[in-house]
Backbone as a chain_set.jsonl record, in Angstrom:
{"seq": "MPRIELATDVQAAPEAVFDACLDVDTHTDSMGNSAERAVGGVTTGRLAAGDTVTWEARHFGLPWRMTVRITDYRRPYGFTDEQVSGPFRRWRHEHTFTPNPADRAATVMRDVIDFSAPMGPLGRLVARFILRPYLRRLIARRNAYLAVALARPSTPS", "coords": {"N": [[18.951, 39.031, 95.253], [18.513, 35.629, 93.94], [21.62, 33.473, 92.484], [22.962, 31.545, 90.157], [25.534, 29.99, 89.35], [27.194, 28.102, 86.862], [29.756, 25.719, 85.246], [30.514, 23.921, 82.804], [32.282, 21.275, 80.863], [32.241, 20.078, 77.578], [32.588, 17.557, 75.297], [32.301, 18.091, 72.038], [31.699, 20.75, 69.596], [31.072, 24.414, 69.803], [28.936, 24.837, 68.364], [27.535, 22.69, 68.025], [26.781, 21.924, 70.799], [25.131, 24.508, 71.516], [23.348, 24.388, 69.6], [22.388, 21.842, 70.911], [21.269, 22.609, 73.356], [19.232, 24.159, 72.612], [17.66, 22.489, 71.571], [13.978, 21.431, 72.061], [13.204, 18.777, 72.289], [15.496, 17.784, 73.424], [15.822, 18.72, 75.516], [13.61, 18.038, 76.983], [14.168, 15.358, 77.106], [16.232, 15.391, 78.839], [15.287, 16.093, 81.218], [13.928, 14.257, 82.278], [13.309, 13.456, 85.195], [11.954, 15.247, 86.13], [9.542, 15.209, 84.562], [9.257, 16.889, 82.653], [7.738, 18.717, 80.122], [6.976, 20.455, 76.612], [4.165, 22.385, 76.311], [3.171, 24.505, 75.083], [3.537, 27.002, 72.737], [6.573, 26.779, 70.892], [6.879, 23.479, 70.45], [8.036, 21.27, 69.67], [11.819, 20.525, 67.772], [13.7, 22.823, 67.423], [14.356, 25.617, 69.129], [14.099, 29.412, 68.105], [15.601, 32.565, 67.758], [13.49, 34.946, 69.589], [11.285, 33.38, 70.504], [8.998, 31.39, 72.07], [8.56, 29.191, 74.435], [6.296, 27.2, 76.564], [6.82, 25.247, 79.456], [5.711, 22.455, 81.231], [5.798, 20.785, 84.163], [6.922, 18.861, 86.873], [7.632, 19.838, 90.335], [9.174, 19.208, 93.439], [6.67, 18.057, 94.038], [4.552, 19.343, 93.004], [2.447, 20.606, 90.155], [4.086, 22.853, 87.877], [4.193, 25.691, 85.887], [5.717, 26.797, 82.936], [6.143, 29.76, 80.732], [8.874, 30.805, 78.936], [10.966, 33.412, 76.696], [12.872, 33.482, 74.096], [15.053, 35.638, 74.678], [18.066, 36.842, 73.572], [20.303, 36.046, 70.856], [22.641, 34.701, 69.786], [24.428, 32.875, 67.697], [27.036, 30.55, 67.496], [27.667, 31.576, 69.849], [26.105, 31.862, 72.347], [22.838, 32.113, 74.341], [19.884, 33.76, 75.603], [17.505, 32.8, 78.004], [14.151, 34.069, 78.814], [11.599, 34.309, 81.713], [8.35, 34.865, 80.561], [5.837, 34.484, 81.792], [5.065, 32.752, 84.676], [6.229, 30.538, 87.763], [8.151, 32.058, 89.163], [9.365, 35.509, 90.339], [11.085, 36.859, 88.747], [12.922, 35.092, 85.984], [15.974, 34.848, 84.554], [17.873, 33.139, 82.241], [21.139, 32.84, 81.185], [23.092, 31.415, 78.574], [26.202, 30.413, 77.411], [28.92, 29.486, 75.093], [31.864, 28.98, 74.767], [35.005, 27.756, 72.681], [37.226, 25.53, 74.437], [40.02, 26.48, 75.821], [41.891, 24.286, 76.445], [41.414, 22.179, 74.586], [40.65, 22.232, 72.058], [38.505, 20.99, 70.303], [36.447, 20.702, 72.066], [34.167, 22.158, 74.336], [33.518, 24.491, 76.783], [30.907, 25.172, 78.791], [28.623, 27.635, 79.782], [26.146, 28.504, 82.456], [24.342, 31.203, 83.736], [22.19, 32.095, 86.172], [20.119, 34.31, 87.019], [17.522, 34.702, 89.37], [14.297, 35.347, 90.947], [11.688, 34.748, 93.731], [8.32, 35.185, 94.372], [6.466, 36.646, 96.727], [7.887, 38.315, 98.777], [10.138, 39.163, 101.91], [9.264, 36.111, 102.73], [9.522, 34.528, 100.216], [12.19, 35.569, 99.697], [13.843, 34.265, 101.351], [12.967, 31.258, 100.898], [14.172, 31.142, 97.974], [16.803, 31.626, 98.573], [17.075, 29.196, 100.246], [16.214, 26.766, 99.647], [15.365, 26.922, 96.671], [17.307, 27.875, 95.554], [19.412, 25.602, 95.656], [18.488, 23.379, 94.95], [17.194, 23.826, 92.216], [20.087, 24.514, 91.106], [21.426, 21.543, 91.725], [19.273, 20.752, 89.601], [19.801, 21.834, 87.114], [22.64, 21.152, 86.689], [22.57, 18.138, 86.553], [20.989, 18.305, 84.547], [23.393, 19.225, 82.214], [24.921, 17.322, 83.086], [23.942, 15.357, 81.489], [23.514, 16.467, 78.825], [26.228, 16.77, 78.115], [26.891, 13.817, 78.038], [25.141, 12.71, 76.068], [26.022, 14.438, 74.08], [28.87, 13.524, 73.558], [28.962, 11.016, 72.496], [29.555, 8.84, 69.629], [28.615, 9.284, 66.608], [26.504, 7.253, 65.014], [26.868, 6.122, 61.705], [24.63, 6.51, 58.884]], "CA": [[18.592, 38.099, 93.718], [19.479, 34.3, 94.211], [22.483, 33.511, 91.509], [23.124, 30.263, 89.86], [26.575, 29.767, 88.078], [27.537, 26.415, 86.271], [30.458, 25.496, 83.91], [30.447, 22.286, 81.862], [32.789, 20.782, 79.915], [31.243, 19.305, 76.732], [33.389, 17.054, 74.052], [31.502, 18.872, 71.195], [31.956, 21.868, 69.151], [30.073, 24.785, 70.035], [27.805, 24.871, 67.39], [26.949, 21.52, 68.29], [26.563, 22.423, 72.364], [24.218, 25.374, 71.167], [21.88, 23.624, 68.942], [21.504, 20.69, 71.603], [20.522, 23.063, 74.389], [17.656, 24.683, 72.03], [16.401, 21.758, 71.025], [13.209, 21.043, 72.941], [12.838, 17.536, 72.145], [16.686, 17.211, 74.169], [15.391, 19.514, 76.563], [12.836, 17.341, 77.498], [14.846, 14.214, 76.939], [17.426, 15.457, 79.64], [14.685, 16.809, 82.281], [12.966, 13.257, 82.46], [13.159, 13.43, 86.705], [10.762, 16.244, 86.661], [8.664, 15.017, 83.928], [9.29, 18.016, 82.008], [7.417, 18.731, 78.288], [6.449, 21.178, 76.424], [3.068, 22.485, 76.358], [2.617, 25.393, 74.102], [4.441, 27.957, 71.813], [7.249, 25.939, 70.318], [6.733, 22.34, 71.381], [9.335, 20.235, 69.123], [12.121, 21.083, 67.12], [14.931, 23.952, 67.909], [13.918, 27.304, 69.496], [15.096, 30.661, 67.652], [15.253, 34.117, 68.693], [12.3, 35.399, 70.001], [10.923, 31.967, 70.065], [8.588, 31.179, 73.272], [8.141, 27.867, 74.794], [5.72, 26.882, 77.734], [7.153, 24.091, 80.012], [4.976, 21.886, 82.401], [6.739, 20.208, 85.032], [6.853, 18.659, 88.502], [9.016, 19.586, 91.369], [8.68, 19.269, 94.926], [5.534, 17.049, 93.906], [3.873, 20.003, 92.336], [2.688, 20.987, 89.143], [4.699, 23.73, 87.631], [4.209, 25.85, 84.309], [6.433, 28.401, 83.17], [6.511, 30.148, 79.399], [10.126, 31.666, 78.435], [11.13, 33.713, 75.426], [14.372, 33.415, 73.802], [15.554, 37.466, 74.367], [19.1, 37.221, 73.114], [20.584, 34.637, 70.547], [23.939, 34.736, 69.159], [24.577, 31.97, 67.531], [26.991, 29.395, 68.4], [28.556, 31.855, 71.316], [25.161, 32.038, 73.503], [21.206, 32.919, 74.315], [19.328, 33.972, 76.787], [15.581, 32.759, 77.827], [13.63, 34.735, 80.523], [10.523, 34.321, 82.0], [7.236, 35.454, 80.212], [5.013, 33.991, 82.762], [5.171, 31.447, 85.613], [6.262, 30.525, 89.332], [9.611, 33.395, 89.614], [9.172, 37.085, 89.975], [12.018, 37.194, 87.805], [14.011, 34.344, 85.747], [16.958, 34.936, 83.242], [19.136, 32.409, 81.945], [22.127, 32.831, 80.078], [23.608, 30.368, 78.018], [27.265, 30.654, 76.671], [29.391, 28.54, 74.722], [33.35, 29.355, 74.478], [35.981, 26.617, 73.471], [37.477, 24.934, 75.62], [41.282, 26.274, 75.547], [42.68, 23.284, 76.204], [40.818, 20.929, 74.14], [39.651, 22.745, 70.878], [37.547, 20.053, 69.916], [35.404, 21.033, 73.137], [33.244, 23.552, 74.773], [32.794, 25.232, 77.987], [29.253, 25.172, 78.596], [28.396, 28.108, 81.032], [24.937, 28.958, 82.92], [24.216, 31.862, 84.825], [20.662, 32.364, 86.595], [19.786, 34.919, 87.973], [15.669, 34.544, 89.435], [13.961, 35.582, 92.176], [10.628, 33.946, 93.901], [7.751, 36.031, 94.533], [6.249, 36.436, 98.161], [8.645, 39.252, 99.665], [10.95, 38.638, 102.366], [9.465, 34.295, 102.561], [9.999, 34.273, 98.741], [13.745, 35.195, 99.444], [14.025, 32.693, 101.815], [12.463, 29.887, 100.187], [14.616, 31.227, 96.611], [18.079, 31.264, 98.907], [17.455, 27.894, 101.035], [15.348, 25.968, 98.745], [15.032, 26.964, 95.701], [18.641, 27.935, 94.836], [20.436, 24.356, 95.78], [17.579, 22.338, 94.22], [18.102, 24.02, 90.819], [21.578, 24.077, 90.673], [21.105, 20.379, 90.809], [18.554, 20.36, 88.081], [20.539, 22.064, 85.691], [23.873, 20.38, 86.788], [22.095, 17.063, 85.857], [20.603, 18.276, 82.894], [24.322, 19.387, 81.718], [25.543, 16.124, 82.535], [23.07, 14.302, 80.34], [23.664, 16.764, 77.716], [27.526, 16.018, 77.821], [27.277, 12.546, 77.83], [24.597, 12.28, 74.872], [27.053, 14.824, 72.874], [30.254, 12.821, 73.376], [28.862, 9.799, 72.015], [29.857, 8.792, 68.576], [27.016, 9.354, 65.671], [26.723, 6.467, 64.01], [26.673, 6.278, 60.158], [23.056, 5.967, 58.675]], "C": [[19.582, 36.653, 93.82], [20.365, 34.325, 92.545], [23.036, 32.251, 91.436], [24.313, 30.325, 88.753], [27.372, 28.417, 87.933], [28.564, 26.416, 85.294], [30.683, 23.984, 83.564], [31.55, 21.863, 80.877], [32.071, 19.597, 78.951], [32.502, 18.925, 75.623], [32.866, 17.177, 72.585], [31.89, 20.188, 70.778], [30.71, 22.735, 69.961], [29.075, 24.929, 69.607], [26.867, 23.979, 67.771], [25.872, 21.571, 70.013], [25.467, 23.297, 71.972], [22.719, 24.796, 70.455], [21.459, 22.332, 70.045], [20.637, 21.576, 72.906], [19.246, 23.909, 74.163], [16.977, 24.29, 71.507], [15.154, 21.267, 72.114], [12.934, 19.659, 73.161], [14.391, 17.199, 73.56], [16.395, 17.941, 75.315], [14.829, 18.483, 77.802], [13.116, 15.714, 78.125], [15.474, 13.989, 78.751], [16.598, 16.39, 80.937], [13.794, 15.22, 82.798], [12.302, 13.138, 84.078], [12.074, 14.087, 87.361], [9.257, 16.066, 85.782], [8.472, 16.313, 82.693], [8.582, 17.798, 80.588], [6.904, 20.087, 78.436], [5.202, 21.761, 75.783], [2.05, 23.309, 75.374], [3.586, 26.299, 73.504], [5.134, 27.068, 70.951], [7.15, 24.528, 71.012], [7.642, 21.406, 70.673], [10.307, 21.073, 68.193], [13.409, 21.879, 68.041], [14.254, 25.182, 67.825], [15.215, 28.302, 68.847], [14.869, 31.578, 68.157], [13.958, 34.518, 68.22], [11.347, 34.186, 70.161], [10.228, 31.928, 71.808], [8.344, 29.488, 73.285], [7.515, 27.795, 76.256], [6.26, 25.576, 78.165], [5.99, 23.606, 81.03], [5.857, 20.836, 82.884], [6.149, 19.422, 86.481], [7.884, 18.473, 89.248], [8.251, 19.618, 92.568], [6.825, 19.106, 94.973], [4.647, 17.856, 93.587], [3.685, 20.365, 91.073], [3.194, 22.384, 88.88], [4.574, 23.847, 86.266], [4.819, 27.221, 84.417], [6.622, 29.111, 81.336], [7.838, 30.92, 79.75], [10.214, 32.038, 76.42], [12.681, 33.27, 75.401], [14.564, 35.136, 73.837], [17.21, 37.837, 73.639], [19.578, 35.73, 72.328], [21.738, 35.156, 69.685], [24.517, 33.461, 68.584], [26.117, 31.431, 67.237], [27.61, 30.383, 69.827], [27.579, 32.124, 72.489], [23.856, 32.695, 73.266], [20.981, 32.943, 75.552], [17.687, 33.678, 77.007], [15.103, 33.453, 79.208], [12.247, 34.197, 80.441], [9.188, 35.017, 81.976], [6.087, 35.42, 81.174], [5.077, 32.586, 83.513], [5.717, 31.756, 87.218], [7.411, 31.857, 89.981], [8.963, 34.681, 89.54], [9.982, 37.409, 89.121], [12.737, 35.709, 87.716], [14.552, 34.76, 84.094], [18.255, 34.116, 83.439], [20.097, 32.292, 81.045], [23.038, 31.759, 79.92], [24.807, 30.466, 77.304], [28.257, 29.435, 76.586], [30.737, 28.955, 74.327], [34.246, 27.925, 73.973], [36.856, 26.486, 73.849], [39.228, 25.264, 75.473], [42.525, 25.142, 75.728], [42.527, 21.969, 75.358], [39.961, 21.658, 73.064], [38.761, 22.395, 70.128], [36.195, 19.965, 70.956], [35.1, 22.005, 73.847], [32.929, 23.679, 76.488], [31.393, 25.632, 77.984], [29.052, 26.147, 79.851], [26.747, 28.714, 81.51], [25.129, 29.922, 83.879], [22.716, 32.162, 84.963], [20.339, 33.044, 87.249], [17.787, 35.086, 88.179], [15.588, 35.194, 90.924], [12.246, 34.822, 92.584], [9.688, 35.046, 94.63], [7.002, 35.967, 96.292], [7.144, 37.397, 99.227], [9.611, 38.482, 100.329], [10.929, 36.676, 102.414], [10.1, 34.207, 101.365], [11.623, 34.016, 98.864], [14.284, 34.485, 100.158], [13.949, 31.8, 101.543], [13.791, 30.056, 98.889], [15.936, 31.008, 97.313], [18.28, 29.718, 99.263], [17.144, 27.13, 100.444], [15.513, 25.647, 97.223], [16.225, 26.961, 94.714], [19.82, 26.306, 94.508], [19.451, 23.618, 94.845], [17.443, 22.587, 92.494], [18.753, 24.281, 89.959], [21.774, 22.631, 90.309], [20.416, 19.781, 89.743], [19.484, 20.515, 87.183], [22.033, 21.247, 85.893], [23.838, 19.149, 86.092], [21.756, 17.239, 84.397], [22.285, 18.626, 81.827], [24.932, 18.579, 81.855], [25.199, 15.689, 81.873], [23.347, 14.89, 79.169], [25.491, 16.615, 77.374], [27.811, 14.437, 77.553], [26.605, 12.496, 76.388], [25.532, 13.379, 73.602], [28.303, 14.226, 72.797], [29.608, 11.833, 72.969], [28.935, 10.074, 70.558], [28.539, 9.165, 67.933], [27.418, 8.099, 64.698], [26.06, 6.375, 62.709], [25.198, 5.839, 59.746], [22.987, 4.995, 57.603]], "O": [[20.808, 36.543, 93.797], [19.939, 34.986, 91.599], [23.569, 31.758, 92.43], [24.141, 30.624, 87.571], [28.033, 27.851, 88.804], [28.331, 27.166, 84.346], [31.049, 23.101, 84.341], [31.411, 22.483, 79.822], [31.528, 18.562, 79.34], [33.249, 19.791, 75.167], [33.076, 16.173, 71.903], [32.467, 20.852, 71.639], [29.748, 22.229, 70.539], [28.126, 25.176, 70.351], [25.666, 24.224, 67.88], [24.681, 21.324, 70.203], [24.451, 22.622, 72.135], [21.527, 24.83, 70.762], [20.313, 21.884, 70.019], [19.536, 21.21, 73.318], [18.443, 24.287, 75.017], [15.986, 24.784, 70.97], [15.577, 20.653, 73.093], [12.42, 19.338, 74.233], [14.183, 16.432, 74.5], [17.003, 17.493, 76.287], [15.257, 18.214, 78.925], [12.615, 15.103, 79.068], [15.327, 13.066, 79.552], [17.213, 17.268, 81.542], [13.035, 15.293, 83.763], [11.129, 12.824, 84.276], [11.472, 13.875, 88.414], [8.177, 16.557, 86.112], [7.463, 16.436, 81.998], [8.834, 16.776, 79.949], [6.556, 20.735, 79.422], [5.178, 21.614, 74.561], [0.895, 23.103, 75.002], [4.691, 26.191, 74.036], [4.409, 26.472, 70.155], [7.37, 24.51, 72.224], [8.049, 20.558, 71.467], [9.906, 22.163, 67.783], [13.881, 21.495, 69.112], [13.723, 25.706, 66.846], [16.442, 28.226, 68.908], [13.997, 31.659, 69.023], [13.441, 34.507, 67.103], [10.302, 34.493, 69.587], [10.912, 32.402, 72.716], [8.025, 28.769, 72.338], [8.175, 28.308, 77.159], [6.217, 24.688, 77.313], [5.37, 24.49, 81.62], [6.543, 20.118, 82.156], [5.01, 19.533, 86.932], [8.758, 17.607, 89.199], [7.073, 19.938, 92.731], [5.999, 19.737, 95.632], [3.544, 17.346, 93.784], [4.766, 20.548, 90.513], [2.755, 23.224, 89.666], [4.69, 22.926, 85.458], [4.728, 28.179, 85.184], [7.609, 28.601, 80.806], [7.885, 31.61, 80.768], [9.833, 31.43, 75.419], [13.423, 32.872, 76.299], [14.133, 35.785, 72.884], [17.476, 38.972, 73.242], [19.395, 34.613, 72.814], [21.554, 36.091, 68.906], [25.315, 32.985, 69.391], [26.557, 32.232, 66.412], [27.983, 29.746, 70.812], [28.042, 32.559, 73.543], [23.626, 33.532, 72.393], [21.595, 32.375, 76.456], [16.799, 34.205, 76.336], [15.592, 33.361, 80.334], [11.752, 33.727, 79.416], [8.775, 35.646, 82.95], [5.406, 36.44, 81.286], [5.132, 31.5, 82.936], [5.664, 32.851, 87.779], [7.346, 32.39, 91.088], [8.072, 34.902, 88.72], [9.666, 38.442, 88.531], [13.103, 35.095, 88.718], [13.969, 34.909, 83.02], [19.201, 34.203, 84.223], [19.881, 31.595, 80.054], [23.667, 31.235, 80.839], [24.48, 30.68, 76.137], [28.474, 28.617, 77.48], [30.675, 29.419, 73.189], [34.236, 26.987, 74.77], [37.645, 27.417, 73.69], [39.86, 24.317, 75.006], [43.677, 25.155, 75.296], [43.259, 20.98, 75.398], [38.733, 21.695, 73.149], [38.18, 23.148, 69.345], [35.169, 19.329, 70.715], [35.977, 22.859, 73.981], [32.186, 22.969, 77.166], [30.885, 26.389, 77.157], [29.264, 25.646, 80.955], [26.229, 29.455, 80.674], [25.915, 29.726, 84.807], [22.051, 32.452, 83.968], [20.134, 32.619, 88.386], [17.001, 35.481, 87.318], [16.472, 35.447, 91.743], [11.637, 34.362, 91.617], [10.231, 35.786, 95.451], [7.243, 34.936, 96.92], [7.055, 37.182, 100.436], [10.045, 37.434, 99.851], [11.922, 35.967, 102.249], [11.264, 33.808, 101.374], [12.27, 33.037, 98.492], [15.306, 33.93, 99.756], [14.902, 31.084, 101.847], [14.475, 29.036, 98.801], [16.521, 30.081, 96.755], [19.216, 29.036, 98.845], [17.992, 26.244, 100.552], [15.717, 24.56, 96.682], [16.317, 26.418, 93.612], [20.613, 26.047, 93.604], [19.975, 23.273, 93.786], [17.572, 21.682, 91.669], [18.596, 24.367, 88.741], [22.124, 22.256, 89.19], [20.686, 18.756, 89.118], [19.978, 19.603, 86.52], [22.406, 20.684, 84.864], [24.671, 18.865, 85.231], [22.095, 16.59, 83.407], [22.242, 18.215, 80.667], [25.814, 18.495, 81.001], [26.08, 15.287, 81.113], [23.491, 14.099, 78.237], [25.828, 16.322, 76.226], [28.79, 13.98, 76.963], [27.374, 12.259, 75.457], [25.631, 13.052, 72.42], [28.898, 14.486, 71.752], [30.192, 11.278, 73.899], [28.557, 11.149, 70.093], [27.512, 9.336, 68.59], [28.346, 8.012, 63.894], [24.844, 6.527, 62.591], [24.67, 4.864, 60.281], [21.909, 4.483, 57.303]]}, "num_chains": 1, "name": "protein.A"}
C-alpha cells in the first residue's frame, strides 16, 4: 500500500493549524487548482469528530467525488479522515500537529496518507507511479498555502 509522509513547518500555534486544517472553506481555498468543493455533509465551517464531507474536484481532467469521515479527533494534536466512498480502495489521512522544538510559536504539521487504488495489480502500478507522486504534490501545495495563510498577521477589526 502506498504511503505519503510530509512534514511542514507553520508559524502558528498547534490549535490554529488544527482548526485551519478542519475548516472546509480554508480547504476549498487551498485546493483551487483542482476546483475542489464540498457538495455533501458539512459544506462550510469546521469539521468535528464523526463529521463527513463529500468533496468534488477535477484531477487528471476527470471529475472525482470522495466522501470522508473524521474518524479520530484529538484537538489540538491531530485528527484522521478516512474515505467512506470514493475512488480509492482505501484512503486514510492522519494529520498531527506538534510544537516545533526550535520555535515554540511554530508547529510541525505532519501528514501520513495510506491509500490503495482499485483494479488489483494495475491499480497498484497506477497508485505507485502516478497517484502517489501526484497526491504528494497536491498535499505539499495545500500545506504551503496553509503555512502562508497562517503566518499572515491578522488585521484588527
